[in-house]
Amino acid sequence: MTYEEILNANGGYQAKSAKTPFGSIERKLKDGKFREVFVIDSKWSAIPAFRQGLQDDCKFSLHLQSKQQLRYEIVEGDNGILELELEQGSYQTLEQTLETTPALVAQSEFVDGVVEGLLTIMEQLHARSVYHICFSPRNVFIRKGDNMPMLLLHGSAFSGMRNEMSLFEDLDDFIAPELKNDGVATAQSDIYSLGQLILWIFRQGNLPYEYKKVAEKAMQANPQHRFASAEKMMKQLNSLHDKKRSFIMLVAALIISAVCIGLYFELTPQTEEREFIEAAPKTPPVDEYADGYDPEFDEVLVGDSDEVDTLTAEEQKVIDDYMKKAEEIFRKRLAMKADGILSKVYNSESMNASEKTFRATSSAMSEELVKLQNELAEETGISDAAADRIASEVIGHIISEKEKAMTPNVNKE
């Protein structure tokens, strides 16, 4: 084993350096201490425009007050090779990190930390008209110890090159379509690239609902259809996170109640055959648009707030009436479809099953109810707050009715 291989092994590194668009990270002995050094690929260090861009990026990064910015100093060797002496710490590319520890994807705090950290620095960069351009897993670094996402070199710093997109020639999937056609980097091009990174992180697993919705909008082909800013992308993601957590807490409380009923049936001695109250007959389908509800009226409800402020009392009343109708349609649809979902758990066979089986069935029911609420809220155009309120009422009522129906009639002779 060579000295370099021993050094890498002792430092917890693979002998093969991580591939990045600009070069690779190596561990070298500097002034009697081992330091993280980023070696610039020789094909870039020979280009004067690249060197100038590197100088500009270095000055910018030193003054950017962001904990996600990886700072460095430029050192040029006698052979003309450029090296970046990185700030203290140990770093790997995101690609390297997930190759060595793929289980991190299953940890929500890791994924949330990476995405939210990148959105935070993205907002700070855009405020200064700086764009990263390529959020490839080879161009995003993870600091060992706390898994902090870090950015090193920003693509827009090299706009003086004849074709700065050549820096990312092997990473086309992470470049916004408009940049491939000689377009100019914008906030929306960075948002597109981050959406692609989200899909890459979950490429071998299930994409959570909230990340799916955010990534879909971020990767729209038309830049105007993407998020207007990193801040708005962050707000949408946090809103979906909060909505999912609150709904799961509600369902969890209902499941605990159901478990208690199941244990009651399991542990209470039975002296006679159980009898259950017959379920109420299903109501016939309701014509949701019999009163003239126009689904295209949703366009009015999502207009600019400034426009709503100028509405007359009569126009406001029309909007209020439509919103009430939309909420009623949401309530009816949810009641009809949620009843079938809840019946998978609230039945004699499920209640008498083992606790492990019951919990698994209840968990699947919770996921299905969350998805149903989100889909119906989007279709009817009602707010998240209204959807949460109505769902809580409807699901609570259905569960209450099913619990009553499943309670044995102890007074019956």
Short mmCIF file of C-alpha atoms in Angstrom, two decimals:
data_model
loop_
_atom_site.label_atom_id
_atom_site.label_comp_id
_atom_site.label_asym_id
_atom_site.label_seq_id
_atom_site.Cartn_x
_atom_site.Cartn_y
_atom_site.Cartn_z
CA MET A 1 0.00 0.00 0.00
CA THR A 2 1.38 3.42 -0.96
CA TYR A 3 1.72 6.31 1.47
CA GLU A 4 -1.19 8.12 -0.22
CA GLU A 5 -3.43 5.04 0.14
CA ILE A 6 -2.52 4.70 3.84
CA LEU A 7 -3.27 8.39 4.36
CA ASN A 8 -6.66 8.12 2.69
CA ALA A 9 -7.52 4.99 4.67
CA ASN A 10 -6.64 6.63 7.98
CA GLY A 11 -8.68 9.68 7.11
CA GLY A 12 -11.75 7.63 6.18
CA TYR A 13 -11.47 8.39 2.46
CA GLN A 14 -11.71 6.23 -0.58
CA ALA A 15 -8.50 6.06 -2.61
CA LYS A 16 -10.46 7.29 -5.62
CA SER A 17 -11.26 11.02 -5.44
CA ALA A 18 -14.78 12.22 -5.93
CA LYS A 19 -15.50 13.51 -9.42
CA THR A 20 -16.81 17.08 -9.59
CA PRO A 21 -17.27 19.53 -12.50
CA PHE A 22 -14.25 21.59 -11.44
CA GLY A 23 -11.78 19.08 -9.97
CA SER A 24 -11.44 16.85 -6.91
CA ILE A 25 -10.96 17.02 -3.15
CA GLU A 26 -7.73 15.57 -1.77
CA ARG A 27 -6.12 15.45 1.65
CA LYS A 28 -2.60 16.88 1.69
CA LEU A 29 0.09 17.74 4.21
CA LYS A 30 0.30 21.55 4.53
CA ASP A 31 2.69 23.18 7.02
CA GLY A 32 2.88 20.01 9.08
CA LYS A 33 -0.94 19.57 9.14
CA PHE A 34 -3.30 17.59 6.96
CA ARG A 35 -5.73 19.88 5.12
CA GLU A 36 -8.61 19.45 2.73
CA VAL A 37 -7.46 20.70 -0.69
CA PHE A 38 -9.54 21.04 -3.84
CA VAL A 39 -7.38 20.50 -6.93
CA ILE A 40 -8.69 22.32 -10.01
CA ASP A 41 -8.72 20.22 -13.18
CA SER A 42 -5.81 21.26 -15.41
CA LYS A 43 -8.11 21.75 -18.43
CA TRP A 44 -9.79 24.66 -16.60
CA SER A 45 -6.76 26.19 -14.87
CA ALA A 46 -5.19 26.81 -18.30
CA ILE A 47 -8.07 29.13 -19.34
CA PRO A 48 -7.53 32.82 -18.38
CA ALA A 49 -11.29 33.54 -18.20
CA PHE A 50 -11.71 30.65 -15.76
CA ARG A 51 -8.89 31.96 -13.57
CA GLN A 52 -10.52 35.38 -13.47
CA GLY A 53 -13.88 33.86 -12.59
CA LEU A 54 -12.21 31.86 -9.83
CA GLN A 55 -10.71 35.04 -8.35
CA ASP A 56 -14.11 36.76 -8.45
CA ASP A 57 -15.87 33.79 -6.86
CA CYS A 58 -13.25 33.58 -4.09
CA LYS A 59 -13.76 37.24 -3.12
CA PHE A 60 -17.51 36.80 -3.17
CA SER A 61 -17.52 33.63 -1.04
CA LEU A 62 -15.32 35.23 1.64
CA HIS A 63 -17.90 37.99 2.15
CA LEU A 64 -21.06 35.87 1.88
CA GLN A 65 -22.48 35.38 5.37
CA SER A 66 -23.85 31.88 4.86
CA LYS A 67 -23.07 28.74 6.82
CA GLN A 68 -23.69 26.71 3.64
CA GLN A 69 -20.84 28.47 1.77
CA LEU A 70 -17.58 26.51 1.64
CA ARG A 71 -14.81 29.14 1.79
CA TYR A 72 -11.33 28.74 0.35
CA GLU A 73 -8.03 30.37 -0.59
CA ILE A 74 -6.42 30.01 -4.01
CA VAL A 75 -2.88 28.60 -4.16
CA GLU A 76 -0.94 28.17 -7.42
CA GLY A 77 1.83 25.58 -7.63
CA ASP A 78 5.03 25.82 -9.63
CA ASN A 79 3.53 23.65 -12.35
CA GLY A 80 0.60 26.04 -12.83
CA ILE A 81 -1.93 23.76 -11.11
CA LEU A 82 -4.47 25.68 -9.03
CA GLU A 83 -5.43 24.40 -5.59
CA LEU A 84 -8.11 25.66 -3.24
CA GLU A 85 -7.27 25.35 0.45
CA LEU A 86 -10.65 24.72 2.07
CA GLU A 87 -11.75 25.84 5.50
CA GLN A 88 -11.28 23.34 8.34
CA GLY A 89 -13.48 20.26 8.08
CA SER A 90 -13.98 17.04 6.16
CA TYR A 91 -16.08 17.11 3.01
CA GLN A 92 -17.53 14.69 0.50
CA THR A 93 -19.80 15.21 -2.48
CA LEU A 94 -23.46 14.34 -1.92
CA GLU A 95 -23.00 11.54 -4.44
CA GLN A 96 -20.15 10.05 -2.40
CA THR A 97 -22.08 10.38 0.85
CA LEU A 98 -25.12 8.47 -0.40
CA GLU A 99 -23.00 5.84 -2.14
CA THR A 100 -21.29 4.99 1.16
CA THR A 101 -24.39 5.48 3.38
CA PRO A 102 -27.55 5.06 1.24
CA ALA A 103 -29.71 4.60 4.36
CA LEU A 104 -29.48 8.38 4.95
CA VAL A 105 -32.26 8.86 2.40
CA ALA A 106 -34.65 7.09 4.78
CA GLN A 107 -33.88 9.68 7.47
CA SER A 108 -36.24 12.60 6.93
CA GLU A 109 -34.03 14.95 8.95
CA PHE A 110 -31.13 14.35 6.52
CA VAL A 111 -33.15 15.03 3.36
CA ASP A 112 -34.97 17.99 4.92
CA GLY A 113 -31.64 19.42 6.09
CA VAL A 114 -30.07 19.13 2.63
CA VAL A 115 -33.00 20.63 0.70
CA GLU A 116 -33.76 23.42 3.17
CA GLY A 117 -30.05 24.26 3.52
CA LEU A 118 -29.66 24.57 -0.26
CA LEU A 119 -32.78 26.73 -0.50
CA THR A 120 -31.39 29.00 2.21
CA ILE A 121 -28.08 29.67 0.44
CA MET A 122 -29.86 29.86 -2.91
CA GLU A 123 -31.98 32.74 -1.61
CA GLN A 124 -28.83 34.54 -0.40
CA LEU A 125 -27.06 34.02 -3.73
CA HIS A 126 -29.99 35.25 -5.79
CA ALA A 127 -30.24 38.42 -3.68
CA ARG A 128 -26.76 39.24 -5.03
CA SER A 129 -27.51 38.09 -8.61
CA VAL A 130 -25.26 35.04 -8.25
CA TYR A 131 -26.45 31.65 -9.55
CA HIS A 132 -25.09 28.19 -8.85
CA ILE A 133 -26.50 26.84 -12.17
CA CYS A 134 -25.85 23.14 -11.47
CA PHE A 135 -27.12 21.43 -8.28
CA SER A 136 -25.72 18.06 -9.32
CA PRO A 137 -24.90 15.63 -6.47
CA ARG A 138 -21.32 15.99 -7.73
CA ASN A 139 -21.47 19.76 -7.26
CA VAL A 140 -23.01 19.76 -3.76
CA PHE A 141 -20.82 18.89 -0.77
CA ILE A 142 -21.71 17.39 2.61
CA ARG A 143 -19.68 18.25 5.70
CA LYS A 144 -18.93 15.21 7.80
CA GLY A 145 -20.12 15.32 11.37
CA ASP A 146 -23.28 17.41 10.97
CA ASN A 147 -24.26 16.60 7.33
CA MET A 148 -24.41 20.29 6.46
CA PRO A 149 -24.91 20.85 2.69
CA MET A 150 -22.20 23.13 1.28
CA LEU A 151 -21.58 24.88 -2.05
CA LEU A 152 -18.09 25.65 -3.33
CA LEU A 153 -17.88 27.32 -6.77
CA HIS A 154 -20.87 29.09 -8.37
CA GLY A 155 -21.42 28.69 -12.10
CA SER A 156 -22.36 32.29 -12.88
CA ALA A 157 -18.90 33.46 -11.74
CA PHE A 158 -17.51 31.96 -14.96
CA SER A 159 -19.84 33.76 -17.37
CA GLY A 160 -16.75 35.38 -18.93
CA MET A 161 -15.79 32.07 -20.50
CA ARG A 162 -16.69 31.53 -24.13
CA ASN A 163 -19.03 28.71 -23.08
CA GLU A 164 -19.38 28.33 -19.33
CA MET A 165 -21.88 25.50 -19.84
CA SER A 166 -18.93 23.33 -20.89
CA LEU A 167 -18.08 23.17 -17.18
CA PHE A 168 -21.13 20.93 -16.74
CA GLU A 169 -20.96 18.96 -19.99
CA ASP A 170 -21.58 15.59 -18.29
CA LEU A 171 -24.41 16.86 -16.09
CA ASP A 172 -27.10 17.83 -18.62
CA ASP A 173 -29.94 16.46 -16.48
CA PHE A 174 -29.27 19.10 -13.83
CA ILE A 175 -29.15 22.06 -16.21
CA ALA A 176 -32.32 24.05 -16.96
CA PRO A 177 -33.51 23.64 -20.59
CA GLU A 178 -33.22 27.35 -21.36
CA LEU A 179 -29.51 27.37 -20.42
CA LYS A 180 -28.81 24.65 -22.99
CA ASN A 181 -30.06 27.07 -25.63
CA ASP A 182 -27.67 29.91 -24.70
CA GLY A 183 -30.08 31.32 -22.15
CA VAL A 184 -29.08 33.48 -19.18
CA ALA A 185 -28.95 32.02 -15.67
CA THR A 186 -31.82 33.13 -13.42
CA ALA A 187 -33.40 32.17 -10.11
CA GLN A 188 -35.75 29.86 -12.04
CA SER A 189 -32.84 27.98 -13.66
CA ASP A 190 -31.42 27.23 -10.19
CA ILE A 191 -34.88 26.18 -8.96
CA TYR A 192 -35.15 23.74 -11.89
CA SER A 193 -31.75 22.22 -11.06
CA LEU A 194 -32.68 21.78 -7.39
CA GLY A 195 -35.90 20.02 -8.43
CA GLN A 196 -33.80 17.54 -10.41
CA LEU A 197 -31.58 16.98 -7.37
CA ILE A 198 -34.66 16.12 -5.27
CA LEU A 199 -35.65 13.46 -7.80
CA TRP A 200 -32.09 12.10 -7.80
CA ILE A 201 -32.03 11.77 -3.99
CA PHE A 202 -35.17 9.59 -4.06
CA ARG A 203 -34.26 7.73 -7.25
CA GLN A 204 -34.20 4.34 -5.49
CA GLY A 205 -37.05 4.91 -3.06
CA ASN A 206 -40.53 6.34 -2.72
CA LEU A 207 -40.81 10.07 -3.39
CA PRO A 208 -42.78 11.66 -0.50
CA TYR A 209 -45.90 13.58 -1.49
CA GLU A 210 -44.58 17.00 -0.40
CA TYR A 211 -41.31 16.63 -2.34
CA LYS A 212 -43.17 15.32 -5.38
CA LYS A 213 -45.42 18.40 -5.53
CA VAL A 214 -42.49 20.81 -5.05
CA ALA A 215 -40.28 19.07 -7.61
CA GLU A 216 -43.06 18.97 -10.22
CA LYS A 217 -43.50 22.74 -10.09
CA ALA A 218 -39.77 23.43 -9.89
CA MET A 219 -39.10 21.45 -13.09
CA GLN A 220 -41.72 23.01 -15.35
CA ALA A 221 -40.36 23.48 -18.87
CA ASN A 222 -41.53 27.09 -18.92
CA PRO A 223 -39.49 29.11 -16.37
CA GLN A 224 -42.51 31.34 -15.68
CA HIS A 225 -44.44 28.32 -14.38
CA ARG A 226 -41.78 27.49 -11.77
CA PHE A 227 -41.51 29.04 -8.32
CA ALA A 228 -40.91 32.78 -8.50
CA SER A 229 -38.14 32.55 -5.89
CA ALA A 230 -36.31 30.19 -3.55
CA GLU A 231 -38.25 31.75 -0.66
CA LYS A 232 -41.60 30.77 -2.19
CA MET A 233 -40.32 27.26 -2.87
CA MET A 234 -39.30 27.00 0.80
CA LYS A 235 -42.70 28.29 2.00
CA GLN A 236 -44.55 25.75 -0.17
CA LEU A 237 -42.38 22.90 1.13
CA ASN A 238 -42.85 23.95 4.77
CA SER A 239 -46.61 24.30 4.25
CA LEU A 240 -46.84 20.76 2.88
CA HIS A 241 -44.66 19.47 5.73
CA ASP A 242 -46.91 21.11 8.35
CA LYS A 243 -50.08 19.90 6.67
CA LYS A 244 -48.83 16.33 6.55
CA ARG A 245 -47.67 16.38 10.19
CA SER A 246 -50.96 17.78 11.52
CA PHE A 247 -53.04 15.27 9.58
CA ILE A 248 -50.88 12.35 10.69
CA MET A 249 -51.23 13.50 14.32
CA LEU A 250 -55.01 13.52 13.92
CA VAL A 251 -55.10 10.07 12.39
CA ALA A 252 -52.64 8.76 15.01
CA ALA A 253 -55.03 9.88 17.76
CA LEU A 254 -57.89 8.10 16.04
CA ILE A 255 -55.77 4.96 15.61
CA ILE A 256 -54.98 4.90 19.34
CA SER A 257 -58.70 4.97 20.00
CA ALA A 258 -59.20 2.14 17.54
CA VAL A 259 -56.45 0.07 19.20
CA CYS A 260 -58.21 0.42 22.54
CA ILE A 261 -61.44 -0.87 21.01
CA GLY A 262 -59.54 -3.76 19.44
CA LEU A 263 -58.00 -4.69 22.79
CA TYR A 264 -61.43 -4.52 24.39
CA PHE A 265 -62.81 -7.07 21.93
CA GLU A 266 -59.69 -9.19 22.34
CA LEU A 267 -59.63 -9.27 26.15
CA THR A 268 -63.31 -9.10 27.13
CA PRO A 269 -64.89 -12.60 27.65
CA GLN A 270 -67.84 -13.25 25.37
CA THR A 271 -70.84 -15.22 26.71
CA GLU A 272 -72.83 -15.10 23.55
CA GLU A 273 -72.44 -14.54 19.86
CA ARG A 274 -71.59 -10.97 18.96
CA GLU A 275 -74.15 -8.94 17.14
CA PHE A 276 -73.42 -5.78 15.23
CA ILE A 277 -75.73 -2.99 14.27
CA GLU A 278 -76.34 -3.03 10.56
CA ALA A 279 -74.57 -0.23 8.73
CA ALA A 280 -76.70 2.59 7.39
CA PRO A 281 -77.49 2.32 3.67
CA LYS A 282 -75.21 4.23 1.38
CA THR A 283 -76.58 7.50 0.08
CA PRO A 284 -77.01 7.74 -3.69
CA PRO A 285 -74.44 9.77 -5.66
CA VAL A 286 -74.97 13.52 -5.47
CA ASP A 287 -74.82 15.79 -8.49
CA GLU A 288 -72.16 18.18 -7.22
CA TYR A 289 -72.81 20.78 -9.89
CA ALA A 290 -76.62 20.72 -9.83
CA ASP A 291 -76.66 24.26 -8.39
CA GLY A 292 -74.50 25.63 -11.16
CA TYR A 293 -71.04 25.45 -9.57
CA ASP A 294 -68.42 26.31 -12.17
CA PRO A 295 -65.01 24.67 -11.49
CA GLU A 296 -63.35 27.26 -13.73
CA PHE A 297 -64.30 29.85 -11.12
CA ASP A 298 -61.18 28.66 -9.23
CA GLU A 299 -59.22 31.05 -11.44
CA VAL A 300 -61.01 33.96 -9.73
CA LEU A 301 -60.13 32.65 -6.27
CA VAL A 302 -56.36 32.50 -6.90
CA GLY A 303 -55.99 36.00 -8.30
CA ASP A 304 -53.75 38.69 -6.83
CA SER A 305 -54.68 39.88 -3.34
CA ASP A 306 -54.73 43.46 -4.62
CA GLU A 307 -57.59 42.55 -6.98
CA VAL A 308 -59.63 40.94 -4.21
CA ASP A 309 -59.35 44.08 -2.08
CA THR A 310 -61.14 46.09 -4.81
CA LEU A 311 -64.20 43.81 -5.06
CA THR A 312 -67.64 45.23 -4.38
CA ALA A 313 -69.88 43.79 -1.68
CA GLU A 314 -71.95 41.99 -4.32
CA GLU A 315 -68.86 40.48 -5.96
CA GLN A 316 -67.48 39.41 -2.59
CA LYS A 317 -70.80 37.72 -1.78
CA VAL A 318 -70.63 35.79 -5.05
CA ILE A 319 -67.10 34.61 -4.18
CA ASP A 320 -68.19 33.65 -0.64
CA ASP A 321 -71.11 31.66 -2.04
CA TYR A 322 -68.83 29.81 -4.44
CA MET A 323 -66.37 29.06 -1.64
CA LYS A 324 -69.18 27.65 0.51
CA LYS A 325 -70.29 25.51 -2.42
CA ALA A 326 -66.70 24.33 -3.01
CA GLU A 327 -66.32 23.40 0.66
CA GLU A 328 -69.62 21.50 0.58
CA ILE A 329 -68.48 19.57 -2.49
CA PHE A 330 -65.19 18.78 -0.73
CA ARG A 331 -67.13 17.60 2.35
CA LYS A 332 -69.43 15.32 0.33
CA ARG A 333 -66.63 13.81 -1.76
CA LEU A 334 -64.46 13.22 1.29
CA ALA A 335 -67.32 11.63 3.25
CA MET A 336 -68.11 9.19 0.45
CA LYS A 337 -64.53 8.15 -0.28
CA ALA A 338 -63.18 8.22 3.29
CA ASP A 339 -65.93 5.84 4.42
CA GLY A 340 -64.54 3.13 2.15
CA ILE A 341 -60.97 3.75 3.34
CA LEU A 342 -61.89 3.67 7.03
CA SER A 343 -63.91 0.48 6.55
CA LYS A 344 -60.63 -1.35 5.85
CA VAL A 345 -59.72 -0.89 9.54
CA TYR A 346 -63.04 -0.48 11.32
CA ASN A 347 -64.46 -3.93 10.79
CA SER A 348 -64.72 -7.03 13.00
CA GLU A 349 -62.02 -8.92 11.10
CA SER A 350 -59.44 -6.10 11.39
CA MET A 351 -60.27 -5.39 15.04
CA ASN A 352 -59.72 -9.04 15.96
CA ALA A 353 -56.42 -9.24 14.11
CA SER A 354 -53.07 -9.13 15.88
CA GLU A 355 -51.84 -5.73 17.05
CA LYS A 356 -48.95 -5.80 14.54
CA THR A 357 -51.32 -6.46 11.63
CA PHE A 358 -53.75 -3.82 12.90
CA ARG A 359 -51.01 -1.19 13.13
CA ALA A 360 -49.80 -1.93 9.59
CA THR A 361 -53.34 -1.62 8.22
CA SER A 362 -53.91 1.60 10.18
CA SER A 363 -50.67 3.13 8.84
CA ALA A 364 -51.69 2.39 5.24
CA MET A 365 -55.12 3.90 5.96
CA SER A 366 -53.49 7.11 7.26
CA GLU A 367 -51.35 7.52 4.10
CA GLU A 368 -54.42 6.98 1.91
CA LEU A 369 -56.49 9.55 3.83
CA VAL A 370 -53.72 12.17 3.58
CA LYS A 371 -53.48 11.65 -0.17
CA LEU A 372 -57.28 11.80 -0.57
CA GLN A 373 -57.57 15.08 1.35
CA ASN A 374 -54.78 16.72 -0.67
CA GLU A 375 -56.25 15.62 -4.00
CA LEU A 376 -59.79 16.78 -3.16
CA ALA A 377 -58.54 20.11 -1.76
CA GLU A 378 -56.64 20.76 -4.99
CA GLU A 379 -59.60 19.76 -7.18
CA THR A 380 -62.13 21.95 -5.38
CA GLY A 381 -59.76 24.88 -4.84
CA ILE A 382 -60.37 25.33 -1.11
CA SER A 383 -57.63 26.48 1.28
CA ASP A 384 -55.43 24.10 3.29
CA ALA A 385 -56.90 25.41 6.55
CA ALA A 386 -60.46 24.74 5.37
CA ALA A 387 -59.49 21.28 4.12
CA ASP A 388 -57.90 20.39 7.48
CA ARG A 389 -60.93 21.62 9.41
CA ILE A 390 -63.49 19.79 7.28
CA ALA A 391 -61.41 16.58 7.12
CA SER A 392 -61.12 16.54 10.91
CA GLU A 393 -64.88 16.87 11.28
CA VAL A 394 -65.81 14.34 8.59
CA ILE A 395 -63.29 11.64 9.54
CA GLY A 396 -63.99 12.06 13.25
CA HIS A 397 -67.73 11.65 12.61
CA ILE A 398 -67.30 8.57 10.41
CA ILE A 399 -65.02 6.88 12.96
CA SER A 400 -67.46 7.69 15.76
CA GLU A 401 -70.30 6.10 13.81
CA LYS A 402 -68.26 3.02 12.99
CA GLU A 403 -67.20 2.60 16.64
CA LYS A 404 -70.85 2.74 17.71
CA ALA A 405 -71.80 0.20 15.07
CA MET A 406 -69.08 -2.19 16.24
CA THR A 407 -69.89 -1.98 19.99
CA PRO A 408 -71.80 -5.14 21.11
CA ASN A 409 -75.39 -4.66 22.25
CA VAL A 410 -74.84 -5.89 25.81
CA ASN A 411 -78.49 -5.38 26.80
CA LYS A 412 -79.80 -7.68 24.13
CA GLU A 413 -81.13 -10.95 25.49
#
